[in-house]
Amino acid sequence: MSDLFWLSDAQMARLEPYFPKPHGKPRVDDRRVLSGIIFINRNGLRWRDAPKEYGPYKTLYNRWKRWSDKGIFAQMMAGLAAQHGEKKTVMIDATYLKAHRTASSLGVKKGGVAA
């Protein structure tokens, strides 16, 4: 049994309306790439540590970066939340994410003075 994550047909059908239109060269398999991006984010892995079943890690990173910069993922989340029909605020909890060991010192300059 595999521990890899794969989006179902129903999930892909809900996400496809938010995909940008392809320009010129067709994109690689959307299901494979998006499943890989979700797997990386869920498990807190580095892009380089992506399982080979998702394709080259550089493809995963490039898609994530381009679509993040264009706001595609934000549109997906907003659209899916709006479809839910919930009248209350919907929150996504990310407290399980680990902070890097140097994260606590990022706001401090040498000499211990806060930036």
mmCIF file of C-alpha atoms in Angstrom:
data_model
loop_
_atom_site.group_PDB
_atom_site.id
_atom_site.type_symbol
_atom_site.label_atom_id
_atom_site.label_comp_id
_atom_site.label_asym_id
_atom_site.label_seq_id
_atom_site.Cartn_x
_atom_site.Cartn_y
_atom_site.Cartn_z
ATOM 1 C CA MET A 1 0.000 0.000 0.000
ATOM 2 C CA SER A 2 1.337 3.395 -0.947
ATOM 3 C CA ASP A 3 1.414 6.385 1.376
ATOM 4 C CA LEU A 4 1.369 8.802 -1.561
ATOM 5 C CA PHE A 5 -1.507 11.255 -1.949
ATOM 6 C CA TRP A 6 -3.498 11.372 -5.191
ATOM 7 C CA LEU A 7 -6.395 13.699 -5.976
ATOM 8 C CA SER A 8 -9.580 11.849 -6.937
ATOM 9 C CA ASP A 9 -11.585 12.464 -10.116
ATOM 10 C CA ALA A 10 -14.219 14.326 -8.089
ATOM 11 C CA GLN A 11 -11.585 16.560 -6.480
ATOM 12 C CA MET A 12 -9.995 17.323 -9.851
ATOM 13 C CA ALA A 13 -13.412 18.194 -11.298
ATOM 14 C CA ARG A 14 -13.921 20.742 -8.492
ATOM 15 C CA LEU A 15 -10.451 22.272 -9.011
ATOM 16 C CA GLU A 16 -10.348 22.420 -12.834
ATOM 17 C CA PRO A 17 -12.474 25.592 -13.187
ATOM 18 C CA TYR A 18 -9.726 27.488 -11.335
ATOM 19 C CA PHE A 19 -6.865 26.313 -13.573
ATOM 20 C CA PRO A 20 -5.393 29.017 -15.813
ATOM 21 C CA LYS A 21 -5.806 28.583 -19.547
ATOM 22 C CA PRO A 22 -2.745 26.946 -21.160
ATOM 23 C CA HIS A 23 -0.744 29.200 -23.458
ATOM 24 C CA GLY A 24 1.227 27.445 -26.171
ATOM 25 C CA LYS A 25 2.936 24.360 -24.778
ATOM 26 C CA PRO A 26 0.529 22.057 -22.894
ATOM 27 C CA ARG A 27 1.103 21.580 -19.156
ATOM 28 C CA VAL A 28 2.250 18.278 -17.718
ATOM 29 C CA ASP A 29 -0.362 16.147 -15.931
ATOM 30 C CA ASP A 30 -2.217 18.472 -13.533
ATOM 31 C CA ARG A 31 -3.322 15.633 -11.234
ATOM 32 C CA ARG A 32 0.234 14.381 -10.778
ATOM 33 C CA VAL A 33 1.707 17.835 -10.135
ATOM 34 C CA LEU A 34 -1.038 19.089 -7.795
ATOM 35 C CA SER A 35 -1.020 15.810 -5.865
ATOM 36 C CA GLY A 36 2.752 16.197 -5.482
ATOM 37 C CA ILE A 37 2.443 19.787 -4.268
ATOM 38 C CA ILE A 38 -0.172 18.754 -1.699
ATOM 39 C CA PHE A 39 1.993 15.823 -0.576
ATOM 40 C CA ILE A 40 5.037 18.083 -0.102
ATOM 41 C CA ASN A 41 3.043 20.673 1.862
ATOM 42 C CA ARG A 42 1.222 18.110 4.019
ATOM 43 C CA ASN A 43 4.432 16.392 5.031
ATOM 44 C CA GLY A 44 6.626 19.482 5.372
ATOM 45 C CA LEU A 45 9.190 18.152 2.908
ATOM 46 C CA ARG A 46 11.754 19.971 0.827
ATOM 47 C CA TRP A 47 10.987 20.069 -2.892
ATOM 48 C CA ARG A 48 14.035 17.861 -3.514
ATOM 49 C CA ASP A 49 12.498 15.163 -1.322
ATOM 50 C CA ALA A 50 9.406 14.726 -3.500
ATOM 51 C CA PRO A 51 8.777 11.066 -4.399
ATOM 52 C CA LYS A 52 9.670 10.295 -8.011
ATOM 53 C CA GLU A 53 6.059 9.233 -8.731
ATOM 54 C CA TYR A 54 5.111 12.925 -8.799
ATOM 55 C CA GLY A 55 7.706 13.724 -11.452
ATOM 56 C CA PRO A 56 10.702 16.058 -11.263
ATOM 57 C CA TYR A 57 10.755 18.189 -8.105
ATOM 58 C CA LYS A 58 11.613 21.227 -10.232
ATOM 59 C CA THR A 59 8.285 20.848 -12.076
ATOM 60 C CA LEU A 60 6.411 20.748 -8.768
ATOM 61 C CA TYR A 61 8.220 23.820 -7.469
ATOM 62 C CA ASN A 62 7.820 25.796 -10.716
ATOM 63 C CA ARG A 63 4.064 25.127 -10.852
ATOM 64 C CA TRP A 64 3.662 26.001 -7.173
ATOM 65 C CA LYS A 65 5.678 29.229 -7.583
ATOM 66 C CA ARG A 66 3.937 30.391 -10.792
ATOM 67 C CA TRP A 67 0.430 29.634 -9.560
ATOM 68 C CA SER A 68 1.147 31.169 -6.143
ATOM 69 C CA ASP A 69 2.445 34.374 -7.726
ATOM 70 C CA LYS A 70 -0.661 34.561 -9.947
ATOM 71 C CA GLY A 71 -2.984 33.933 -7.003
ATOM 72 C CA ILE A 72 -4.393 30.706 -8.466
ATOM 73 C CA PHE A 73 -4.230 28.787 -5.181
ATOM 74 C CA ALA A 74 -5.858 31.691 -3.308
ATOM 75 C CA GLN A 75 -8.675 31.724 -5.892
ATOM 76 C CA MET A 76 -9.107 27.963 -5.473
ATOM 77 C CA MET A 77 -9.403 28.264 -1.704
ATOM 78 C CA ALA A 78 -11.815 31.208 -1.885
ATOM 79 C CA GLY A 79 -13.947 29.503 -4.537
ATOM 80 C CA LEU A 80 -14.108 26.191 -2.706
ATOM 81 C CA ALA A 81 -14.966 27.939 0.564
ATOM 82 C CA ALA A 82 -17.739 29.924 -1.189
ATOM 83 C CA GLN A 83 -19.185 26.703 -2.671
ATOM 84 C CA HIS A 84 -19.367 25.173 0.784
ATOM 85 C CA GLY A 85 -22.264 27.452 1.693
ATOM 86 C CA GLU A 86 -21.097 27.975 5.260
ATOM 87 C CA LYS A 87 -22.201 31.381 6.522
ATOM 88 C CA LYS A 88 -19.580 31.494 9.254
ATOM 89 C CA THR A 89 -15.868 32.168 8.925
ATOM 90 C CA VAL A 90 -13.859 29.214 7.663
ATOM 91 C CA MET A 91 -10.379 28.909 9.159
ATOM 92 C CA ILE A 92 -7.505 26.730 8.028
ATOM 93 C CA ASP A 93 -5.294 25.592 10.869
ATOM 94 C CA ALA A 94 -1.607 25.260 10.065
ATOM 95 C CA THR A 95 -0.293 24.817 13.584
ATOM 96 C CA TYR A 96 1.212 21.451 12.719
ATOM 97 C CA LEU A 97 3.904 23.095 10.572
ATOM 98 C CA LYS A 98 7.387 23.016 12.000
ATOM 99 C CA ALA A 99 9.504 26.145 12.271
ATOM 100 C CA HIS A 100 13.058 25.961 11.040
ATOM 101 C CA ARG A 101 15.635 25.969 13.835
ATOM 102 C CA THR A 102 16.851 29.441 12.792
ATOM 103 C CA ALA A 103 13.341 30.944 12.622
ATOM 104 C CA SER A 104 13.524 32.382 16.135
ATOM 105 C CA SER A 105 16.604 34.433 15.310
ATOM 106 C CA LEU A 106 15.482 35.886 11.966
ATOM 107 C CA GLY A 107 14.307 39.168 13.506
ATOM 108 C CA VAL A 108 17.469 39.727 15.502
ATOM 109 C CA LYS A 109 20.588 41.469 14.223
ATOM 110 C CA LYS A 110 24.065 40.535 15.319
ATOM 111 C CA GLY A 111 24.644 41.833 18.808
ATOM 112 C CA GLY A 112 21.137 40.930 19.987
ATOM 113 C CA VAL A 113 19.353 44.130 18.911
ATOM 114 C CA ALA A 114 15.892 43.615 17.357
ATOM 115 C CA ALA A 115 15.487 44.856 13.810
#
